[in-house]
Coordinates of C-alpha atoms and ligand atoms in Angstrom, one line a residue:
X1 CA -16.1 0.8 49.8
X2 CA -15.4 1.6 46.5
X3 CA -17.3 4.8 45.2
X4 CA -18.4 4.6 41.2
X5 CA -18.1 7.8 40.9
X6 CA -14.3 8.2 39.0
X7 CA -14.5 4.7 36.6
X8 CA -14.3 6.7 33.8
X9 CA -15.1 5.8 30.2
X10 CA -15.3 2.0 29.4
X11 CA -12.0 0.3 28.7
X12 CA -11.2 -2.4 25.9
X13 CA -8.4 -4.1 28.0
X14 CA -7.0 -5.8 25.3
X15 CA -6.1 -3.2 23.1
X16 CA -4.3 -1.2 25.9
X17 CA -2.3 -4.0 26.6
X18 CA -1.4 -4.3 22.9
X19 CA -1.0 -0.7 22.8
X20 CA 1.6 -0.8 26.1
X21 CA 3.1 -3.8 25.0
X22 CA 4.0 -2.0 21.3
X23 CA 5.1 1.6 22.9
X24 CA 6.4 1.9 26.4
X25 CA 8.9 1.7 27.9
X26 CA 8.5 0.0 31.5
X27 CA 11.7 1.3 33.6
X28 CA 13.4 -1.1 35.7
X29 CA 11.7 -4.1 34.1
X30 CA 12.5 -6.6 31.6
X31 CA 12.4 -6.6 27.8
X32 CA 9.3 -8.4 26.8
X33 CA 8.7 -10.5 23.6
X34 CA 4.8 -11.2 24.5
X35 CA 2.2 -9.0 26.1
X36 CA 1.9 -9.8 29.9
X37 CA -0.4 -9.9 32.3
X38 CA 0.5 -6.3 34.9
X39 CA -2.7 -5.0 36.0
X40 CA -4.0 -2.1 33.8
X41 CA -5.2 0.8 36.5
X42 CA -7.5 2.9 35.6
X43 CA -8.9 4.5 39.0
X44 CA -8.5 4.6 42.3
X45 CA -10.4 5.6 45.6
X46 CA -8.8 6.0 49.1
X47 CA -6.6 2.7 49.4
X48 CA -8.2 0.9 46.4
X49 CA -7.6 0.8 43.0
X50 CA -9.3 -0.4 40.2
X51 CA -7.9 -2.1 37.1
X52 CA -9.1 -2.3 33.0
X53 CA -11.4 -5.6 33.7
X54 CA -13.2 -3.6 36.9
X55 CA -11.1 -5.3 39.2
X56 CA -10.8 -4.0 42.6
X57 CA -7.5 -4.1 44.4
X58 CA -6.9 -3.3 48.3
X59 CA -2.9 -0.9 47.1
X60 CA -0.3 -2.3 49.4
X61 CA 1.9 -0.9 47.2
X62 CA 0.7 2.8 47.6
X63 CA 1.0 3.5 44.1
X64 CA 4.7 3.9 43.7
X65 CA 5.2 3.7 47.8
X66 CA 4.1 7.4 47.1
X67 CA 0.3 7.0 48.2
X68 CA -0.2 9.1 51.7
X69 CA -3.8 10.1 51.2
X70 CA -5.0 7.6 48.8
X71 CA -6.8 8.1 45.9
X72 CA -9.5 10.9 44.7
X73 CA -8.9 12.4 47.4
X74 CA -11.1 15.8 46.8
X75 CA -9.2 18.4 48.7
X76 CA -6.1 17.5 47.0
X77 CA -7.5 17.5 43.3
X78 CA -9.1 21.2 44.2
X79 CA -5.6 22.2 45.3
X80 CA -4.6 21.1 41.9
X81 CA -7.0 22.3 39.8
X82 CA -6.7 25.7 41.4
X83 CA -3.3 26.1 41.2
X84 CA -3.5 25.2 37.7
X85 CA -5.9 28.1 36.9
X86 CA -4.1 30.6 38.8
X87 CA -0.5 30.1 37.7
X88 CA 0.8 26.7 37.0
X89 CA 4.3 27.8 37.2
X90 CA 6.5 30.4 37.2
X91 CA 10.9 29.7 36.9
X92 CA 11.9 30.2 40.8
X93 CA 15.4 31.1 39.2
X94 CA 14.2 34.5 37.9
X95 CA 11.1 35.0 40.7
X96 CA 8.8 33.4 42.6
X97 CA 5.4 32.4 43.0
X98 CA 2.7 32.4 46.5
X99 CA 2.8 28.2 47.1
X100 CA 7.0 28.1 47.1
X101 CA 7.2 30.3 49.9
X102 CA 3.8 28.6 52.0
X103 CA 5.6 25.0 51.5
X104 CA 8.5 25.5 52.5
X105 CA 7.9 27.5 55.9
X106 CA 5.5 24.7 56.3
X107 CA 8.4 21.5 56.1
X108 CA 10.7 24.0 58.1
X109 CA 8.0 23.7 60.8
X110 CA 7.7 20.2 60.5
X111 CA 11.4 19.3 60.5
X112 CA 13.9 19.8 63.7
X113 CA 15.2 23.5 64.3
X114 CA 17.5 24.9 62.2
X115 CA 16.6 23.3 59.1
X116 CA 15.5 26.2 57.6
X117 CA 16.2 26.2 54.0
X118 CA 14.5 23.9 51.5
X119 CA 15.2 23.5 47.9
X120 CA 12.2 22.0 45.5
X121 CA 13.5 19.3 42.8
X122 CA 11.0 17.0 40.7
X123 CA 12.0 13.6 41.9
X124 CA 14.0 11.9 44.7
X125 CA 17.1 10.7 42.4
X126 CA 17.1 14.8 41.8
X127 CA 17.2 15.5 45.4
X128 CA 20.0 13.2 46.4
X129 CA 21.6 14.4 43.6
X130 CA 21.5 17.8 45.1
X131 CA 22.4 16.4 48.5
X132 CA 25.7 15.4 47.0
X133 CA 26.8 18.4 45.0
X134 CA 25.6 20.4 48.1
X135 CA 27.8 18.5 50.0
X136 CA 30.9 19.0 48.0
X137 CA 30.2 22.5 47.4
X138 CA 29.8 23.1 51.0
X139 CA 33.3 21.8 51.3
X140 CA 35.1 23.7 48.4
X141 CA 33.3 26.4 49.6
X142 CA 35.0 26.4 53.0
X143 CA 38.5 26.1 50.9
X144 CA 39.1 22.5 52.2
X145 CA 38.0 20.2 49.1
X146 CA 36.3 17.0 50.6
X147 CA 34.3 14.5 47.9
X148 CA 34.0 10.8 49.3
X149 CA 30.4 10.3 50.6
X150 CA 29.8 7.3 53.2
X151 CA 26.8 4.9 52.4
X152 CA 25.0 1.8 53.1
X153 CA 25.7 -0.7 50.5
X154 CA 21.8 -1.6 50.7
X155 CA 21.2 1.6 50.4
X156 CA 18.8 3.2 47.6
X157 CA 19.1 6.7 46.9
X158 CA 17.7 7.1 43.4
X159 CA 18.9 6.2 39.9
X160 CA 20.4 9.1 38.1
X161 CA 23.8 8.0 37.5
X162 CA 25.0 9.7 40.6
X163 CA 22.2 8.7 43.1
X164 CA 23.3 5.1 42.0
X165 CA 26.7 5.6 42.5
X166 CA 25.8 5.8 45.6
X167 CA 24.4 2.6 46.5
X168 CA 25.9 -0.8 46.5
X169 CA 22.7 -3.0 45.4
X170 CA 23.8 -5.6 42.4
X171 CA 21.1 -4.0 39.9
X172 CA 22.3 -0.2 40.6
X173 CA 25.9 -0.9 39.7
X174 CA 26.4 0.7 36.7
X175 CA 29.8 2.2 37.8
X176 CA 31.3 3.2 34.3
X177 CA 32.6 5.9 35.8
X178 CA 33.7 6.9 38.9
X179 CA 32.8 10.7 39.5
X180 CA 33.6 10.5 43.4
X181 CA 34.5 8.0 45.9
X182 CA 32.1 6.3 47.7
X183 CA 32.4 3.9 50.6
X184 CA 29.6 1.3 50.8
X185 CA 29.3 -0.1 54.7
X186 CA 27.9 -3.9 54.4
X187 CA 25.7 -4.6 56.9
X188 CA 27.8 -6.6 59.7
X189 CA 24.7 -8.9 60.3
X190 CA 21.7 -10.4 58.2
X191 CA 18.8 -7.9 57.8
X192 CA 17.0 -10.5 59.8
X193 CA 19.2 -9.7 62.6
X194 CA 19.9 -6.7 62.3
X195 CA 17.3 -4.8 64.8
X196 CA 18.4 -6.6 67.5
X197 CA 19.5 -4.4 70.2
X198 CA 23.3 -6.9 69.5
X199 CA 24.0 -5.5 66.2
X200 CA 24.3 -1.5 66.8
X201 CA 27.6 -2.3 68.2
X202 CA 29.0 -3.5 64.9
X203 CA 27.2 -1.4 62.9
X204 CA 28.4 1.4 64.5
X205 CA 32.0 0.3 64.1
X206 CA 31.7 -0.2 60.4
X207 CA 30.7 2.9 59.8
X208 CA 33.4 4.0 62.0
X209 CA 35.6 2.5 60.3
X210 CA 34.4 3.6 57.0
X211 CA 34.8 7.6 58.0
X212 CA 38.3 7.3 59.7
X213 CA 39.9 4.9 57.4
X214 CA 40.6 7.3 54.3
X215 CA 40.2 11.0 53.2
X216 CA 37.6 12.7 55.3
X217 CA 34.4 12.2 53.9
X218 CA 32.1 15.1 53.1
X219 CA 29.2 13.5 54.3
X220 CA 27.4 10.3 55.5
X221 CA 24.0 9.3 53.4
X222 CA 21.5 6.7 54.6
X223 CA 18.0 6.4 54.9
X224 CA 16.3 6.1 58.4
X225 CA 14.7 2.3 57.1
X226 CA 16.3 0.4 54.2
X227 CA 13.9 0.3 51.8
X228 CA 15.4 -1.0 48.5
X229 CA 17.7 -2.7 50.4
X230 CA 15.0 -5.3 51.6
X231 CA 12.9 -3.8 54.6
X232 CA 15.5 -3.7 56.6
X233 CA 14.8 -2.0 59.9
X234 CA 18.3 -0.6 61.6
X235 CA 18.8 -0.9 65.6
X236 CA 17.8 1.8 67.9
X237 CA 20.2 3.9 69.0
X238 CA 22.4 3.3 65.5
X239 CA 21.3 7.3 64.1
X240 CA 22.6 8.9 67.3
X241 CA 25.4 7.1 67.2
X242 CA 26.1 8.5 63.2
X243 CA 25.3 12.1 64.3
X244 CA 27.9 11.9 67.4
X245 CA 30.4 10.5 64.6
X246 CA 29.6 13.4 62.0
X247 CA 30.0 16.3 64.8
X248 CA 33.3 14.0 65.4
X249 CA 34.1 14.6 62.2
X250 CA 32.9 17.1 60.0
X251 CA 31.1 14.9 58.0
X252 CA 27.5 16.4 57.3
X253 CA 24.7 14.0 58.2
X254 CA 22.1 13.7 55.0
X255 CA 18.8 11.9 56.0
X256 CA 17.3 10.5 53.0
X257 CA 13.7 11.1 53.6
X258 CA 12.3 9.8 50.6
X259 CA 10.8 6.5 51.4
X260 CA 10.2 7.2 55.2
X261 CA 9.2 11.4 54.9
X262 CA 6.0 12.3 56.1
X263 CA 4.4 9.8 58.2
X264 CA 5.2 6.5 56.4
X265 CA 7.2 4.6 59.9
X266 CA 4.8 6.4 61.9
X267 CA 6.3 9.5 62.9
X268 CA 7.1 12.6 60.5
X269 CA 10.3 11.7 59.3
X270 CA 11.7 8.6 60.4
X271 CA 15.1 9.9 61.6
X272 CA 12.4 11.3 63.9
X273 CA 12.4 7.8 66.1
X274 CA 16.0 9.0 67.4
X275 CA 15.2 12.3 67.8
X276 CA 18.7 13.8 65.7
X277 CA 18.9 16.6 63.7
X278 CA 20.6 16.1 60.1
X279 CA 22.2 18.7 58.1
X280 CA 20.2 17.6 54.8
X281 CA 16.8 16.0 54.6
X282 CA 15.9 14.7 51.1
X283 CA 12.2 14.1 50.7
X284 CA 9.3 13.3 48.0
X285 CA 7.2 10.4 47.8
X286 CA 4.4 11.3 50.5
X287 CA 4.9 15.0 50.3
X288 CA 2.6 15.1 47.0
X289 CA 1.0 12.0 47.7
X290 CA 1.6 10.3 44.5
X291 CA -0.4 13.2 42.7
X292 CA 2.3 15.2 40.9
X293 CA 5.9 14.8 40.5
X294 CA 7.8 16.7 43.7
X295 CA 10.6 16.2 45.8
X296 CA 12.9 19.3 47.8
X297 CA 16.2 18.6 50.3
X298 CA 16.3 21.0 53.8
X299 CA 19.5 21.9 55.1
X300 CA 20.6 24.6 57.6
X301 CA 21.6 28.2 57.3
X302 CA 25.2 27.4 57.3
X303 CA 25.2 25.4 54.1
X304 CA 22.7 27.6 52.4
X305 CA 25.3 30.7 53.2
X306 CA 28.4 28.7 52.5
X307 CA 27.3 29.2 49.0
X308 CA 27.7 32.9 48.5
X309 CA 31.2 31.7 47.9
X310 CA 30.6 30.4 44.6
X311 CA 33.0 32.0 42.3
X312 CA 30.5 32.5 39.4
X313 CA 27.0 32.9 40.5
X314 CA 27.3 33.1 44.2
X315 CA 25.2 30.2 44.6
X316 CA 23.7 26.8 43.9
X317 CA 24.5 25.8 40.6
X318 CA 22.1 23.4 40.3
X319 CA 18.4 23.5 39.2
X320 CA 15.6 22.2 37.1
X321 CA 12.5 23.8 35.2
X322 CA 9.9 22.4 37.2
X323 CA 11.6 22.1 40.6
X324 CA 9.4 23.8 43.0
X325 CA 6.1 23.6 40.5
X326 CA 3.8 25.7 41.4
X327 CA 0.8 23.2 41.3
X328 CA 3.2 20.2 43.4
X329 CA 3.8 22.7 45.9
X330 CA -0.1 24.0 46.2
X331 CA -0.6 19.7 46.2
X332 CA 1.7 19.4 49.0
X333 CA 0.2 21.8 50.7
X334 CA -3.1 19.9 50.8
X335 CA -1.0 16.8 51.7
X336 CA 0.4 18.5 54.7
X337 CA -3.3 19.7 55.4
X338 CA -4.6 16.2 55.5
X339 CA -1.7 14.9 57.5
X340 CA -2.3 16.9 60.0
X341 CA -6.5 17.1 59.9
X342 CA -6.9 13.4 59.6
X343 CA -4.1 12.9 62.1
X344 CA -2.4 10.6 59.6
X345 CA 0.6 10.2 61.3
X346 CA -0.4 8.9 64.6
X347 CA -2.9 6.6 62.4
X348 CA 0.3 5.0 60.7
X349 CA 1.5 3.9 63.7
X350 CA -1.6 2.5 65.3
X351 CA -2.3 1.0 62.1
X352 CA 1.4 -0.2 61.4
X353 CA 1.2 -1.9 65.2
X354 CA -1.5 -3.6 63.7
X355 CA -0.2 -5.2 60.3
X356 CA 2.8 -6.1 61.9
X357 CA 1.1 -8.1 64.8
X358 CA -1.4 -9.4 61.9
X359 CA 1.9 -10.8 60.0
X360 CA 4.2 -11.6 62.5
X361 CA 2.7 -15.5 62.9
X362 CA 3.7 -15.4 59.3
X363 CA 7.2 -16.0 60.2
X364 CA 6.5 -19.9 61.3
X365 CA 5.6 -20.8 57.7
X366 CA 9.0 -23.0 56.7
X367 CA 9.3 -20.7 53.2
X368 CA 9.6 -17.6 55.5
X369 CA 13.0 -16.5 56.8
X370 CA 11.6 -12.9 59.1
X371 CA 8.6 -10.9 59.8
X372 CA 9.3 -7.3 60.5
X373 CA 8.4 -3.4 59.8
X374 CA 8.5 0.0 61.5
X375 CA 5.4 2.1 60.7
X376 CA 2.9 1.3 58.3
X377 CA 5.7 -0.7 56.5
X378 CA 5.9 -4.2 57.0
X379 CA 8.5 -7.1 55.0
X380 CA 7.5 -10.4 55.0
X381 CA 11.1 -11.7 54.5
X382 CA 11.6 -15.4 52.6
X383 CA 14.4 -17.7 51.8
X384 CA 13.6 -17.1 47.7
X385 CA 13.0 -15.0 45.4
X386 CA 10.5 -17.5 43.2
X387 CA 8.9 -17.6 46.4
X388 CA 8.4 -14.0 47.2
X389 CA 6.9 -13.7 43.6
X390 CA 4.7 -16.6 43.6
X391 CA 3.4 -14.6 47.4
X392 CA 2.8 -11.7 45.2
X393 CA 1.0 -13.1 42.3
X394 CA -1.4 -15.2 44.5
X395 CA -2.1 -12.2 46.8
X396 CA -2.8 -10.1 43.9
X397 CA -5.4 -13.1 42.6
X398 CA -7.0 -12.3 45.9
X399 CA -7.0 -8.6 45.2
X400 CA -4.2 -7.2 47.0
X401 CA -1.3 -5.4 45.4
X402 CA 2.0 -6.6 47.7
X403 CA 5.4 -5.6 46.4
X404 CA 8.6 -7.0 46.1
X405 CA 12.3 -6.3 46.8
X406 CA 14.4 -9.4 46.1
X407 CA 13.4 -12.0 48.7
X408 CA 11.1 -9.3 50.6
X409 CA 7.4 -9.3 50.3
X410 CA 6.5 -5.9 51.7
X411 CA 2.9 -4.3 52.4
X412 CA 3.2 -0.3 51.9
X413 CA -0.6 0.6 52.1
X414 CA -1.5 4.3 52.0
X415 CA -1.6 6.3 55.4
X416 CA -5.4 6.5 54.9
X417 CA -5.9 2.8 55.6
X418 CA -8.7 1.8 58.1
X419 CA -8.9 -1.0 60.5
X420 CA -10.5 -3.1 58.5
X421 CA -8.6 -2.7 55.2
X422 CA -5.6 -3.7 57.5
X423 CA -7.5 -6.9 58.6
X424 CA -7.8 -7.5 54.6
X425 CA -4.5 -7.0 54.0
X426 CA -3.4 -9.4 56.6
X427 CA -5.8 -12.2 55.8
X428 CA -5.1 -12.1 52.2
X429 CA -1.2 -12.2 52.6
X430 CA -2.0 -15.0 54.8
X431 CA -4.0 -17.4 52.1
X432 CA -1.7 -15.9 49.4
X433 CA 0.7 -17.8 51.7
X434 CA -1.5 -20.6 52.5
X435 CA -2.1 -21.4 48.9
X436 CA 1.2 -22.4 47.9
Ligands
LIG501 N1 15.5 7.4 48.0 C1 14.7 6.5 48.5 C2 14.9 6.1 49.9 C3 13.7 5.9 47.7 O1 13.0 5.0 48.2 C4 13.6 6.4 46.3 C5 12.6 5.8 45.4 N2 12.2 4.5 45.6 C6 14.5 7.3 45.8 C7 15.4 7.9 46.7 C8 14.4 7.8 44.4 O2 13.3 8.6 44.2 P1 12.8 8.8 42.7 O3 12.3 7.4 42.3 O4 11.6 9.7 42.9 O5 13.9 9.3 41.9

């Protein structure tokens, strides 16, 4: 249960709201003439959170999807607070500090062999945008120019402009310009459908299809789960078939890790289910847990080296103040610690198993089109989008934050959810769906 320890100072609700409603700027959301009703949060403890009227909500959410460890967690806020003290910072461009170095040999040991080399960014849109300009440098860099980057149209990879360039989803088309091409592979089948054992076939060929038909591409980008794209969980068997088309090829691999990274389908990373090895692995989310801003993209020695042949620098030309702060790297740190001490990963699964089989009898309700997850992800797929929101509202009425994607309902608790706040989850989803 809740601990009282964190509420903080007393809260007048309305006069926040007024306040938000006057000044901010809500990203990804509509202009609003009147003040609305989004819960206020004000605390949180392991997968609760608590809003301005003392409301206590089970997170399916996990914050932004970022939640690993939950909330308060101690050892995390002492890493923090520590790091803070010490040296908050220090620009990696010029030297380095003690946590950089610690990280990084720590996601080296986490991801395949040969993925060596890790570069710290602020935020996934900032990785992926690395990933791409790594990607086309790696190419000049071998003297053979290559630019056009395969995708999933479904895809989400971020929302500078050119991590949305990347993806083919009707609110991230924004293509006013047109720095590189891009070829967005449909999916061949409904999401629905699309995990049957039937569909790797066609996948496979579209994406075929999509690397031979034109220039050479300099690299294929998907995630390991289609978030954004609606929960959509891809057929086993589909990410060894893209790495045998990429060594085929040339094509490097890039694994966007952002979503799925660290434990969140219920292994480490979730290209991890098909046991590949990419040449990039963008990450962020779960690495700091939702505590500080941090994202960083792995690649192998190769690419790293490839660079020296930069005409000006002799490197990347590509960085940011903050990337690689010292106090997300000492948080990530912690993260990794708790991962591994609480056995977090393992627990996803098991716990994922769980929520799955809690929702799958879901899926007979006639508003309902598919019940399905990998992990401690689940999507409670229905025919429309009024729907999916009226599922939300209700099921945040009886305290439990769901999100949506479209026509996706999706339950995203943090990795530190027990037993029973699974059995919650479930049974509130279910009378959220009852009560219509
Ligand atoms: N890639 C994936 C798979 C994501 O889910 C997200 C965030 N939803 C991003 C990239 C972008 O990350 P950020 O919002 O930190 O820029």
């Amino acid at each position: 249960d809740m601990l009282h320890t964190n509420v903080g100072e007393a809260v007048d609700e309305a006069s926040a709201r007024q306040r938000d409603h006057r000044y901010v700027w809500h990203p990804w959301s509509p202009v609003k003439e009147t003040v609305g009703d989004a819960p206020i949060l004000v605390s949180g403890e392991g997968y609760r959170v608590r809003d301005a009227a003392g409301r206590e909500y089970l997170d399916a959410m996990a914050s932004a999807m970022n939640s690993s460890c939950g909330y308060a967690h101690p050892a995390l806020i002492a890493a923090a607070e520590r790091q803070l003290s010490l040296l908050p910072h220090f620009d990696l461009s010029v030297g380095t500090h003690l946590p950089v170095g610690r990280v990084a040999e720590r996601i080296s040991g986490l991801l395949p062999d040969g993925l060596g080399r890790t570069l710290f960014v602020n935020s996934g849109s900032e990785a992926t945008e690395a990933a791409v300009r790594i990607a086309h440098g790696y190419w000049r860099n071998l003297g053979r120019p290559r630019d056009r980057i395969i995708t999933f149209a479904a895809g989400y990879h971020g929302t500078t402009l050119v991590a949305q360039h990347l993806s083919g989803l009707p609110t991230n088309v924004t293509h006013t310009l047109d720095p590189f091409p891009v070829t967005r592979v449909e999916l061949p089948v409904p999401a629905r459908e699309l995990r049957a054992p039937e569909s790797l076939a066609p996948l496979v060929e579209a994406f075929e299809r999509a690397v031979l038909d034109g220039a050479p591409p300099a690299a294929v980008f998907v995630e390991a789960f289609l978030n954004v794209g609606g929960g959509v969980v891809l057929p086993s068997g589909f990410l060894r078939a893209l790495r045998e088309l990429c060594d085929r090829t040339g094509a490097l691999l890039v694994l966007d890790e952002v979503f799925c990274g660290f434990g969140r389908t219920g292994r480490v990373f979730g290209f991890d289910h098909e046991g590949i090895t990419p040449d990039l692995v963008t990450m962020s989310k779960g690495l700091s847990g939702g505590y500080v801003p941090f994202a960083a993209l792995s690649t192998t020695e190769a690419v790293y080296r490839s660079f020296a042949a930069d005409p000006l620098i002799g490197g990347l030309r590509y960085g940011h103040t903050t990337g690689g702060h010292a106090v997300a790297c000492a948080v990530a740190l912690a993260v990794l610690d708790v991962l591994e001490e609480r056995k977090l990963v393992p627990a996803a699964a098991a716990r994922g198993e769980e929520l799955l089989a809690g929702l799958l009898p879901l899926a007979e309700h006639p508003e309902v089109a598919d019940v399905r997850g990998l992990g401690l992800v689940a999507t409670v797929e229905c025919h429309r989008p009024e729907f999916a929101a009226g599922l939300v509202a209700r099921a945040r009425e009886r305290g439990t934050l769901l999100r949506r994607q479209g026509c996706s309902v999706m339950a995203i608790p943090p990795l530190v959810i027990d037993r029973a706040g699974v059995a919650e989850l479930v049974r509130t989803t279910g009378k959220a769906l009852e009560d219509h």
